[in-house]
Coordinates of C-alpha atoms and ligand atoms in Angstrom, one line a residue:
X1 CA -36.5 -3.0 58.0
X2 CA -36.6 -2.8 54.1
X3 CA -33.0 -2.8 52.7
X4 CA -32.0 0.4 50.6
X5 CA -32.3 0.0 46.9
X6 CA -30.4 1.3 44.3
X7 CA -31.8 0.7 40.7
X8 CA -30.6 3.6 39.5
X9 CA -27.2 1.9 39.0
X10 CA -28.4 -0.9 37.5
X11 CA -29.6 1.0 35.0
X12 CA -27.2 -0.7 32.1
X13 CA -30.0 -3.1 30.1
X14 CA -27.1 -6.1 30.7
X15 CA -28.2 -5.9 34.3
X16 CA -32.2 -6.9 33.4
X17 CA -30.7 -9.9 31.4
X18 CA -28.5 -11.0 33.5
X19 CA -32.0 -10.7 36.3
X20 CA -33.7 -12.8 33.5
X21 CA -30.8 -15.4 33.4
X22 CA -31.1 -16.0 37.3
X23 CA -34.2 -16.4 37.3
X24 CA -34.6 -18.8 34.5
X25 CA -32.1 -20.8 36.4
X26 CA -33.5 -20.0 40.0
X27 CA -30.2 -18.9 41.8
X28 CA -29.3 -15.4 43.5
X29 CA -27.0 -13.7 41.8
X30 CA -25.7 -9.7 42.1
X31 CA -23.6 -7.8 41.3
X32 CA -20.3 -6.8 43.6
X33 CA -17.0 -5.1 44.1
X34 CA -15.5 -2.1 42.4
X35 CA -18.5 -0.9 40.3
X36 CA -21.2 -0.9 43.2
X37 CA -17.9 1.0 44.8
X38 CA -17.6 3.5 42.3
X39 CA -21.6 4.0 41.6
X40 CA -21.4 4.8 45.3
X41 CA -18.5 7.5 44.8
X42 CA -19.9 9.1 42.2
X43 CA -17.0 8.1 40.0
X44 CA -18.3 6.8 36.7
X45 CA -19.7 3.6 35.8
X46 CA -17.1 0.8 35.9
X47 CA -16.8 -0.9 32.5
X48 CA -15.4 -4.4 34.8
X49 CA -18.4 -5.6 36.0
X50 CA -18.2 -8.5 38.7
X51 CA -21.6 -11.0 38.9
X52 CA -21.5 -12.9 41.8
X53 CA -24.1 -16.0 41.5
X54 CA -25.0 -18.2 44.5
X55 CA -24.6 -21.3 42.1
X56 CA -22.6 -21.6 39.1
X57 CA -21.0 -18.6 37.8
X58 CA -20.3 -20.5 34.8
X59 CA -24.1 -21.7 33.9
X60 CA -25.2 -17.9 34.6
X61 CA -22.8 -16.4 32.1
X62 CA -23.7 -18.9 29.5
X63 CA -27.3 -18.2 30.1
X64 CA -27.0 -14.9 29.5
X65 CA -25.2 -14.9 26.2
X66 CA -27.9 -16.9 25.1
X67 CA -29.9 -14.4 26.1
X68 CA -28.3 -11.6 24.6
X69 CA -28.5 -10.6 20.8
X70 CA -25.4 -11.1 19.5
X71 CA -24.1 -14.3 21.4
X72 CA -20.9 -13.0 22.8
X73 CA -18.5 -15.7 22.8
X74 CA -17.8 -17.0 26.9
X75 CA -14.5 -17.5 28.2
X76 CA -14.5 -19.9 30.7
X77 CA -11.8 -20.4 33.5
X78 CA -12.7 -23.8 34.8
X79 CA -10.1 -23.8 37.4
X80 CA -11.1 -21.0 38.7
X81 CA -15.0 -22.2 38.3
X82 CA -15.7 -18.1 36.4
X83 CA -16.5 -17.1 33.2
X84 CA -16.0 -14.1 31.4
X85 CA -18.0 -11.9 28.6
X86 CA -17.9 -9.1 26.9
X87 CA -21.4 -7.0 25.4
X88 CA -21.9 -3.5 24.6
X89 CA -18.7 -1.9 25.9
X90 CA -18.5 -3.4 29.2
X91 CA -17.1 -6.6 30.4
X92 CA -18.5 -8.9 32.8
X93 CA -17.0 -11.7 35.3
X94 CA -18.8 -14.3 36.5
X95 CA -17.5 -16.2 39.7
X96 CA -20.0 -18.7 42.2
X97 CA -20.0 -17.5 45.6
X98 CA -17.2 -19.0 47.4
X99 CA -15.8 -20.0 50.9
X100 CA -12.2 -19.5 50.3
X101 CA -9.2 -20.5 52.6
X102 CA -5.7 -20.0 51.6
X103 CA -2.4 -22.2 52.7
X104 CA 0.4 -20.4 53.9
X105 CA 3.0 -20.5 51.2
X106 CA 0.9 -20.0 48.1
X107 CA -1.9 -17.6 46.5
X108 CA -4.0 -20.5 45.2
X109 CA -6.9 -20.7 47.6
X110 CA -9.3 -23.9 48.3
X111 CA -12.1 -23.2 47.3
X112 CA -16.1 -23.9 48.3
X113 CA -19.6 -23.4 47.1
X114 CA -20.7 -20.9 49.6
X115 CA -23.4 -18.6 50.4
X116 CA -23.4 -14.7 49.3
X117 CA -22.4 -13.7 53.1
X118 CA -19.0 -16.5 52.4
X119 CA -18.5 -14.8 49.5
X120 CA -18.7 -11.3 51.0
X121 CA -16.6 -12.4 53.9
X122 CA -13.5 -13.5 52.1
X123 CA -13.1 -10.4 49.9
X124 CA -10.4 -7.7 50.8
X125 CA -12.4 -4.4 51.8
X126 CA -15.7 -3.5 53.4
X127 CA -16.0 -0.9 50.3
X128 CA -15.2 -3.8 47.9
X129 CA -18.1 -6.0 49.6
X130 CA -21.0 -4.3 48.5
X131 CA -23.6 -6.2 46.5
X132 CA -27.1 -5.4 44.8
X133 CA -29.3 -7.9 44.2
X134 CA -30.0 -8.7 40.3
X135 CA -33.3 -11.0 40.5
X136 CA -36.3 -9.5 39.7
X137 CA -38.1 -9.3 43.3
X138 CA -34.8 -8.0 45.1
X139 CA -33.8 -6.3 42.1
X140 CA -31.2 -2.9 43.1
X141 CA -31.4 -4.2 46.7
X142 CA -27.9 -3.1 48.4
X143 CA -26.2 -6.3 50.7
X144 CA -24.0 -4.1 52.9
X145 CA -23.4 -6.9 56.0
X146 CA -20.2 -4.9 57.0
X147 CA -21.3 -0.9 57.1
X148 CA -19.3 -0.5 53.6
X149 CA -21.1 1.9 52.6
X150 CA -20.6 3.9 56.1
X151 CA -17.0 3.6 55.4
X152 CA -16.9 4.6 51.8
X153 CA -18.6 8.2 53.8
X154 CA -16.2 7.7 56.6
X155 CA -13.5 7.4 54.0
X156 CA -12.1 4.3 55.1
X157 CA -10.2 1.2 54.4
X158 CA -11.3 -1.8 56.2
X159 CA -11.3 -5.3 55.9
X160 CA -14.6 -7.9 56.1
X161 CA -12.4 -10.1 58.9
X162 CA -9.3 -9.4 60.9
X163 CA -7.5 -8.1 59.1
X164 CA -4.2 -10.4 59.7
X165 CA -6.7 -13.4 57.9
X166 CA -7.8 -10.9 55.0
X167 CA -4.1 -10.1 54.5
X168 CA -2.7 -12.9 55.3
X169 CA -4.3 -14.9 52.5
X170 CA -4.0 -12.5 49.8
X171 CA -1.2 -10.5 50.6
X172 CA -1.2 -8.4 47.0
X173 CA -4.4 -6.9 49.7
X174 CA -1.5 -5.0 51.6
X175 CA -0.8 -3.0 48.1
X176 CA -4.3 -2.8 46.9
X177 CA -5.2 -0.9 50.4
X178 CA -2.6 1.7 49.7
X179 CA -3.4 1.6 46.2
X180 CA -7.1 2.6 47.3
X181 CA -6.0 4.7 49.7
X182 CA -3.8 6.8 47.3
X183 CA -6.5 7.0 44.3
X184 CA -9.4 7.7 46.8
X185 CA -7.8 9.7 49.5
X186 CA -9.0 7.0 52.3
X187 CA -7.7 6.8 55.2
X188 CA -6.6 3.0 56.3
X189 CA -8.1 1.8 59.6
X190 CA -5.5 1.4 62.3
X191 CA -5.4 -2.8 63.1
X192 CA -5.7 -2.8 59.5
X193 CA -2.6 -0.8 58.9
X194 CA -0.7 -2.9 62.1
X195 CA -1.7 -6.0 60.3
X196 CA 0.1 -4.9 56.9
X197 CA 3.0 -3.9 59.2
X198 CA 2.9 -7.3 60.0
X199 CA 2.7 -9.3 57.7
X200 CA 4.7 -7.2 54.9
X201 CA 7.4 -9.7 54.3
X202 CA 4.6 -12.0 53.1
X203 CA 4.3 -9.6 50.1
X204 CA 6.9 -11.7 48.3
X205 CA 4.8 -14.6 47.6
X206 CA 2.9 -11.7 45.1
X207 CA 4.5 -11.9 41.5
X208 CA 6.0 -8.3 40.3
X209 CA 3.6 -8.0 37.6
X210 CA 0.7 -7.9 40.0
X211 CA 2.6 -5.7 42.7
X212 CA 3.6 -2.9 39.7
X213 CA 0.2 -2.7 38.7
X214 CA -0.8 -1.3 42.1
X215 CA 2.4 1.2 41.5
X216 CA 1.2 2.4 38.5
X217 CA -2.1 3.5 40.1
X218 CA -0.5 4.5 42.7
X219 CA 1.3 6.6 40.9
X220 CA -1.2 7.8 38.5
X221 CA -2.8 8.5 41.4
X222 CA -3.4 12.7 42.3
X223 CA -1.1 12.5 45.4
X224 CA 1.1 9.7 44.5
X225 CA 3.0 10.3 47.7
X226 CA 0.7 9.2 50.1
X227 CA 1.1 5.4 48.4
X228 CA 4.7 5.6 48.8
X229 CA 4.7 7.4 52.3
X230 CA 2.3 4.2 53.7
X231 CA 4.1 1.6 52.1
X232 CA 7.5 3.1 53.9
X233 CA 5.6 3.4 57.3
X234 CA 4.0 -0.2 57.0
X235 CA 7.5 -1.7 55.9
X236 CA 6.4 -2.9 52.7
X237 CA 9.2 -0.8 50.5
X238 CA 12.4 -2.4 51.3
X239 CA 10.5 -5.2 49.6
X240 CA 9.5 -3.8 46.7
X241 CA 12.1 -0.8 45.9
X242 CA 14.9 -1.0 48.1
X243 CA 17.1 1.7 46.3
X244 CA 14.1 4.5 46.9
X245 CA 14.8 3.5 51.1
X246 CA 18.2 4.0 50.4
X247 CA 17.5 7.9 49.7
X248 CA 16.3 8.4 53.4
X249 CA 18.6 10.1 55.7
X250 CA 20.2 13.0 56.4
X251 CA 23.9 12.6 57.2
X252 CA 25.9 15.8 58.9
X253 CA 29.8 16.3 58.5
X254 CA 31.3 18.9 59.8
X255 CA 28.5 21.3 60.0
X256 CA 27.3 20.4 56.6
X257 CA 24.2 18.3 55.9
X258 CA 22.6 17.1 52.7
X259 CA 18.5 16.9 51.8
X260 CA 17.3 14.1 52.4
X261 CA 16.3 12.7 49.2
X262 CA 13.6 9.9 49.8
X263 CA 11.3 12.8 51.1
X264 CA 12.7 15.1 48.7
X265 CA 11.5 12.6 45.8
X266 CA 8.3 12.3 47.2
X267 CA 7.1 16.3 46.8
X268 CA 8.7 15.8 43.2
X269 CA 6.9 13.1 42.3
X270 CA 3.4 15.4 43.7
X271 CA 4.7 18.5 42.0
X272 CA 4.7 16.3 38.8
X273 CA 1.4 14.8 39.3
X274 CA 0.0 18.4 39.5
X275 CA 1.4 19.3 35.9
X276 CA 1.2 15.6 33.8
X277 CA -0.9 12.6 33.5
X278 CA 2.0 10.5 31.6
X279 CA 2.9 7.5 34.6
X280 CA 6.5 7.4 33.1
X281 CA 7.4 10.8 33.4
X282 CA 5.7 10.3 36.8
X283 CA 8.2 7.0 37.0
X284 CA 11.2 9.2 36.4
X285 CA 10.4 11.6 39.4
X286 CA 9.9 9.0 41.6
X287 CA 13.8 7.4 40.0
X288 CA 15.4 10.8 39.0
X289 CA 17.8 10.8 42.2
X290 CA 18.1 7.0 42.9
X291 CA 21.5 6.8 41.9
X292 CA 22.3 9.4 44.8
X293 CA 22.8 7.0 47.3
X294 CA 25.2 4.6 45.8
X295 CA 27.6 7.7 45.0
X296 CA 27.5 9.9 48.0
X297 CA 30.8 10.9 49.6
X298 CA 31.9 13.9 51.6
X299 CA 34.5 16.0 50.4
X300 CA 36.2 18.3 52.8
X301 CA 36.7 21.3 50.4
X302 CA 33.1 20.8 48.7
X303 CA 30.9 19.3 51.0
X304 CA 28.4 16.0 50.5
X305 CA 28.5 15.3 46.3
X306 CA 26.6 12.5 44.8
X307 CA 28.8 12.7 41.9
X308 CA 27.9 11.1 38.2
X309 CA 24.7 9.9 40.1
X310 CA 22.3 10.6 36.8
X311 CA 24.8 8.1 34.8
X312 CA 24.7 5.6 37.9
X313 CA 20.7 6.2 38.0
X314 CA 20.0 5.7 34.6
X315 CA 21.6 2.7 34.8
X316 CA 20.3 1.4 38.1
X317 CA 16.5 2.3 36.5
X318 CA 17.0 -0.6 33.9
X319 CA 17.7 -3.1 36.9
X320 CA 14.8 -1.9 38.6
X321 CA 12.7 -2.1 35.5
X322 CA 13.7 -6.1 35.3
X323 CA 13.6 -7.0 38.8
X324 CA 10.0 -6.3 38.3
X325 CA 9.7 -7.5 35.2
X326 CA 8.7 -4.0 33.8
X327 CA 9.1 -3.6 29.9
X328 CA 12.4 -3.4 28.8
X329 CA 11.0 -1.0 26.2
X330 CA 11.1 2.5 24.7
X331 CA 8.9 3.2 27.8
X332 CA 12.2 2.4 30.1
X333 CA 14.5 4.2 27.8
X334 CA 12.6 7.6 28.0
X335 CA 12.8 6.7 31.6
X336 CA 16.3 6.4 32.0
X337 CA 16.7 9.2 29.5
X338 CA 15.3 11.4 31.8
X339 CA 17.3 10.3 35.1
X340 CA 20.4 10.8 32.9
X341 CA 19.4 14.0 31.5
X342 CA 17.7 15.7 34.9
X343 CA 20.5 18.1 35.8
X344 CA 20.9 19.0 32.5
X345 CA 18.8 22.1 31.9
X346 CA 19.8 23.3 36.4
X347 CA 23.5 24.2 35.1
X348 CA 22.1 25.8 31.7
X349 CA 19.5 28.2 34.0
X350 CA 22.5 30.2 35.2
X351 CA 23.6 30.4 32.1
X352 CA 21.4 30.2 28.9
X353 CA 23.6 30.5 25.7
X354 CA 22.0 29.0 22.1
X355 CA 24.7 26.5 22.1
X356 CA 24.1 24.6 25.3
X357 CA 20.2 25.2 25.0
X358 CA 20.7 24.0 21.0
X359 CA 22.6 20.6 22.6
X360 CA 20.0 20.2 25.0
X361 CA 17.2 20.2 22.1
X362 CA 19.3 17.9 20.2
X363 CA 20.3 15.3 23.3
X364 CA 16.5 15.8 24.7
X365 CA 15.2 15.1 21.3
X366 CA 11.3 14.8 21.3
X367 CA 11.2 14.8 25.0
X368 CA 12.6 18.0 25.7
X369 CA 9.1 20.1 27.3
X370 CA 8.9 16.6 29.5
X371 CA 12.6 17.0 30.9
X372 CA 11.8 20.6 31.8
X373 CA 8.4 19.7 33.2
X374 CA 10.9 17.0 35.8
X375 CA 13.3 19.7 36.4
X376 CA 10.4 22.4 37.3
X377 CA 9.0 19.5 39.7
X378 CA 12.8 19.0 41.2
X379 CA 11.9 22.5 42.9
X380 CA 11.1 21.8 46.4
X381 CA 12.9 24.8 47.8
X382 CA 10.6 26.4 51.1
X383 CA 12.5 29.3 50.3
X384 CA 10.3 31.5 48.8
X385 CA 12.7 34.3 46.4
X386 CA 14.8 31.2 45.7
X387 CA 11.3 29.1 44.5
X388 CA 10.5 31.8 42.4
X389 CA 13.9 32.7 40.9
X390 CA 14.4 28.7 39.9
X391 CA 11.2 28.6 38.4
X392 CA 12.0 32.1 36.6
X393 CA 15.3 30.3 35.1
X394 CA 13.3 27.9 33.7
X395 CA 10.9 29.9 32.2
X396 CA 14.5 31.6 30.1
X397 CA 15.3 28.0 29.4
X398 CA 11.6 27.3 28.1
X399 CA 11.2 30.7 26.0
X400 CA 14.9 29.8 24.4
X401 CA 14.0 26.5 23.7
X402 CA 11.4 28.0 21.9
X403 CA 13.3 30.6 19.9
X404 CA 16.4 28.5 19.3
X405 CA 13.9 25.4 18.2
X406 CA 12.5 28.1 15.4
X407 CA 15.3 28.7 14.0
X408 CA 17.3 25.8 14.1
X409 CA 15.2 22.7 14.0
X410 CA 17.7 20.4 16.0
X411 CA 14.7 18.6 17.7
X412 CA 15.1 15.7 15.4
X413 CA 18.1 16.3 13.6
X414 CA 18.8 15.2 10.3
X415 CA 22.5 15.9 8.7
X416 CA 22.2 18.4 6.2
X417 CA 24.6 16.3 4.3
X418 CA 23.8 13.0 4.0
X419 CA 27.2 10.2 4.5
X420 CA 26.3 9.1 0.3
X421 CA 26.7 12.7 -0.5
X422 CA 30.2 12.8 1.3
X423 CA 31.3 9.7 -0.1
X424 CA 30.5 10.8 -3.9
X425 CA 32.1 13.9 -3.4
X426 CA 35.4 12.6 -2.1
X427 CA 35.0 8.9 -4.3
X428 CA 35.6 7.5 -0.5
X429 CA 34.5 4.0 0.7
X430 CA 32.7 3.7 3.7
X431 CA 35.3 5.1 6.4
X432 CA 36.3 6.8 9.4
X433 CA 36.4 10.0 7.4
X434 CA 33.0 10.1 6.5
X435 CA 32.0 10.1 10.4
X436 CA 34.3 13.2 10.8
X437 CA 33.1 15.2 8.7
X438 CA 29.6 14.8 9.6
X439 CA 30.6 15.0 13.6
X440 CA 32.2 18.2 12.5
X441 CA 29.1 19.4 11.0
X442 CA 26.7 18.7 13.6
X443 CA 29.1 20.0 16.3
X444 CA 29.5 22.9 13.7
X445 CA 25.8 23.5 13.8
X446 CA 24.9 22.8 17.9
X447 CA 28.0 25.3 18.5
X448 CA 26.5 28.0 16.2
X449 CA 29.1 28.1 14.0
X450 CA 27.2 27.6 11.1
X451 CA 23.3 27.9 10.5
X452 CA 21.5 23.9 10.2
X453 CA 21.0 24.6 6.4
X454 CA 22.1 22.5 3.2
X455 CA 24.8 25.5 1.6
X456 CA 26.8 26.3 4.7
X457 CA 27.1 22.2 5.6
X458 CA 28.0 21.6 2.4
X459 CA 31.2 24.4 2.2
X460 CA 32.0 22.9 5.9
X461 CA 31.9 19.3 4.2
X462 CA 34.9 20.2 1.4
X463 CA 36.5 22.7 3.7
X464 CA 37.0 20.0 6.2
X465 CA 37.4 17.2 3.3
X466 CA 40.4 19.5 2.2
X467 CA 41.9 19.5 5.6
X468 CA 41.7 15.2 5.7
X469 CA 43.6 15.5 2.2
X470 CA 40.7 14.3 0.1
X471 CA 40.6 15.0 -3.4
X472 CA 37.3 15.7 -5.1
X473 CA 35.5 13.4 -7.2
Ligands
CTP501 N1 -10.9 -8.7 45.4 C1 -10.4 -9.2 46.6 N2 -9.1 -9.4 46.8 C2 -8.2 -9.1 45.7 C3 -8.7 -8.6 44.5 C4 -10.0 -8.4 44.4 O1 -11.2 -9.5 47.5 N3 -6.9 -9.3 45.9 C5 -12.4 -8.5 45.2 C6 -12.9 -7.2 45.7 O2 -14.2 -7.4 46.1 C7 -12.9 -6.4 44.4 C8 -13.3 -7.4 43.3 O3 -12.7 -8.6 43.8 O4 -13.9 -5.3 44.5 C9 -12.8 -7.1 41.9 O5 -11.5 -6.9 41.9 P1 -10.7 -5.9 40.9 O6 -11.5 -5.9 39.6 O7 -9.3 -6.3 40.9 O8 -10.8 -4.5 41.6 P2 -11.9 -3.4 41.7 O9 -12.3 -3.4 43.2 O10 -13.0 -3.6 40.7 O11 -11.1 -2.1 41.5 P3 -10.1 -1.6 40.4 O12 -10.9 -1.8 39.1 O13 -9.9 -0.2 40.7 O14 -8.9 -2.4 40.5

């Protein structure tokens, strides 16, 4: 039977050189992995573009920079026998096939000249196996030994092998399956979801850089909580975030239970993937409530409280962020700036006066819309009148946000009166008084006392200079 044969995805011109490069050098080679994956789903040509040759990866990619106009420079990474290029917007990896086996304690694999089936064999998902042939008499030919393409329409995530040997020597595999599952909305074959089960302690072999890349696409994913729902079921999160776990459970006192918050966090962290695309403002739904497991207590008068637990989360999302060596950046920051901040604008919806909204603009800062955008996701209420009267609080908060931002302009506030102006006025040195008098006429202005605006600061600044006993210059 005549193989099926897809030229139209080969359609790139790189593909006909790299066909004229294997030739001239009379080996096999194709092209495999993600972009055959995504050609078949529709979802965009992939700009990574994996060459498989069935000889030396390294010969094929220099062979076709030769062959290409402008020469791109080759990286080669002899201990990994590939080489890398990069020509008209897309890059391309070069690898020989391989027959791969991995020893227990480490990542680095043995590694084998092999066939194209070897090579197929050893990687991590049926979907991911899928090669078309590059030389010219093959050329679009699809190499589908394991029905791949029978499970990219069955939606499903399988491996090539058992599944215990495919995860066992690559266990960053057990992320990447959720990861796939999460972006693609796959469902995970059962022995290959046992196997993960199994062999999830092995995931700490993986380093943390590796393991948060498969969190950020988890969560930039359109249901970010089915990632985080498999990789509780399959055992793999105490590993990686034990302090999410920590949020499951429902504890009952006297007649009075809390939410369970690990659940709870989930549906936020969907609600928020329905309204934003920025992953760190998806990061702070899936921290904003961590710190509501180290400070729950029952009180018999008020119930279950999880008091100060924004404080305690914001400071428990910087520990997170360097256990796996996340940036330590302004990325983080905003992070913990939202944990800290995410009650803020709940006890302001009962009551919206300018003041508190004008100290939320001016604590918020730049990120104001975002903390509202978390606090609209927070609402996971299946009580329908309450759903919509929380969401109508916010809208108050939003439309006074609005009005109060107008007119007062605290978003990045700027004293009216500048320290050097105080300082002239009053001959002063640098001193504690100059810091009181511009705390009293910022606090002045959030309050409403007087209007953000150069005259009135400036009758505040001698009024209150007067009151310290300063003289005027
Ligand atoms: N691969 C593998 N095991 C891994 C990583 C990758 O077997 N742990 C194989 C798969 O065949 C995969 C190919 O290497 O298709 C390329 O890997 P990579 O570029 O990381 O992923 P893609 O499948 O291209 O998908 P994405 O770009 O979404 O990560």
């Amino acid at each position: 039977m005549s193989k099926p044969t897809y030229k139209n995805a080969l359609k790139n011109p790189v593909f006909n050189t790299v066909s004229k490069a294997a030739d001239a050098l009379s080996l096999d080679a194709y092209v495999i992995g993600g972009f055959v994956r995504d050609y078949l789903l529709k979802r965009g040509d992939a700009k990574d573009i994996d060459i498989v040759a069935v000889g030396s990866g390294i010969e094929l990619a220099k062979e076709v920079s030769k062959n290409l106009s402008h020469k791109p420079k080759v990286a080669i990474f002899k201990t990994y026998g590939t080489a890398a290029l990069k020509t008209a917007g897309v890059e391309l990896e070069f690898v020989g096939a391989r027959k791969e086996s991995y020893t227990k304690d480490s990542r680095n694999p043995k590694v084998e000249n092999g066939t194209l089936q070897d090579d197929q064999n050893r990687r991590d998902f049926t979907i991911n196996a899928l090669a078309l042939s590059l030389n010219e008499d093959t050329f679009g030919e699809l190499l589908d030994p394991f029905d791949g393409v029978k499970d990219l329409d069955d939606k499903i995530i399988r491996t090539p092998l058992n599944p215990d040997i495919t995860y066992s020597d690559d266990p960053l595999r057990m992320m990447r399956a959720i990861r796939f599952a999460t972006q693609l909305n796959f469902t995970i074959e059962k022995e290959s979801l046992d196997a993960i089960t199994r062999n999830a302690e092995r995931i700490k072999i993986i380093t943390n850089e590796r393991i948060v890349d498969e969190l950020h696409k988890i969560l930039a994913s359109p249901v970010p909580s089915i990632g985080f729902a498999l990789m509780h079921k399959t055992n793999l999160l105490p590993h990686i975030m034990p302090e999410l776990l920590a949020l499951q459970g429902i504890d009952e006192k006297e007649g009075q239970r809390h939410k369970d918050n690990f659940w709870h966090t989930l549906e936020v962290v969907d609600n928020i993937a329905l309204t934003t695309d920025n992953v760190w403002l998806r990061w702070a739904a899936l921290l904003h409530d961590i710190g509501k497991a180290p400070t729950k207590r029952f009180d018999k008068k008020v119930g279950w409280t999880f008091h100060a637990h924004e404080f305690v989360g914001s400071k428990m999302v910087y520990k997170l962020f360097k256990r796996l060596k996340m940036p330590l950046n302004d990325k983080m920051k905003f992070v913990q700036k939202m944990v800290l901040m995410s009650s803020r604008p709940i006890v302001l919806a009962s009551d919206v006066t300018d003041s508190a909204v004008r100290r939320l603009i001016f604590d918020a800062g730049e990120y104001v819309e975002d903390l509202m955008t978390l606090c609209e996701a927070d609402i996971t209420t299946k009580n329908p009148k309450k759903f919509k009267r929380y969401h109508n609080n916010f809208k108050l908060v939003r439309d006074k946000i609005v009005e109060v931002e107008e007119r007062d302009q605290v978003r990045n506030f700027q004293p009216p009166v500048t320290g050097e102006e105080i300082m002239k006025t009053f001959n002063l040195k640098p001193s504690r008084e100059i810091g009181i008098i511009k705390d009293a006429i910022k606090e002045a202005i959030l309050e409403g006392d007087i209007s953000n605006d150069y005259e009135e600061a400036k009758a505040l600044m001698l009024k209150k200079g007067k009151e310290l006993g300063l003289s005027i210059n």
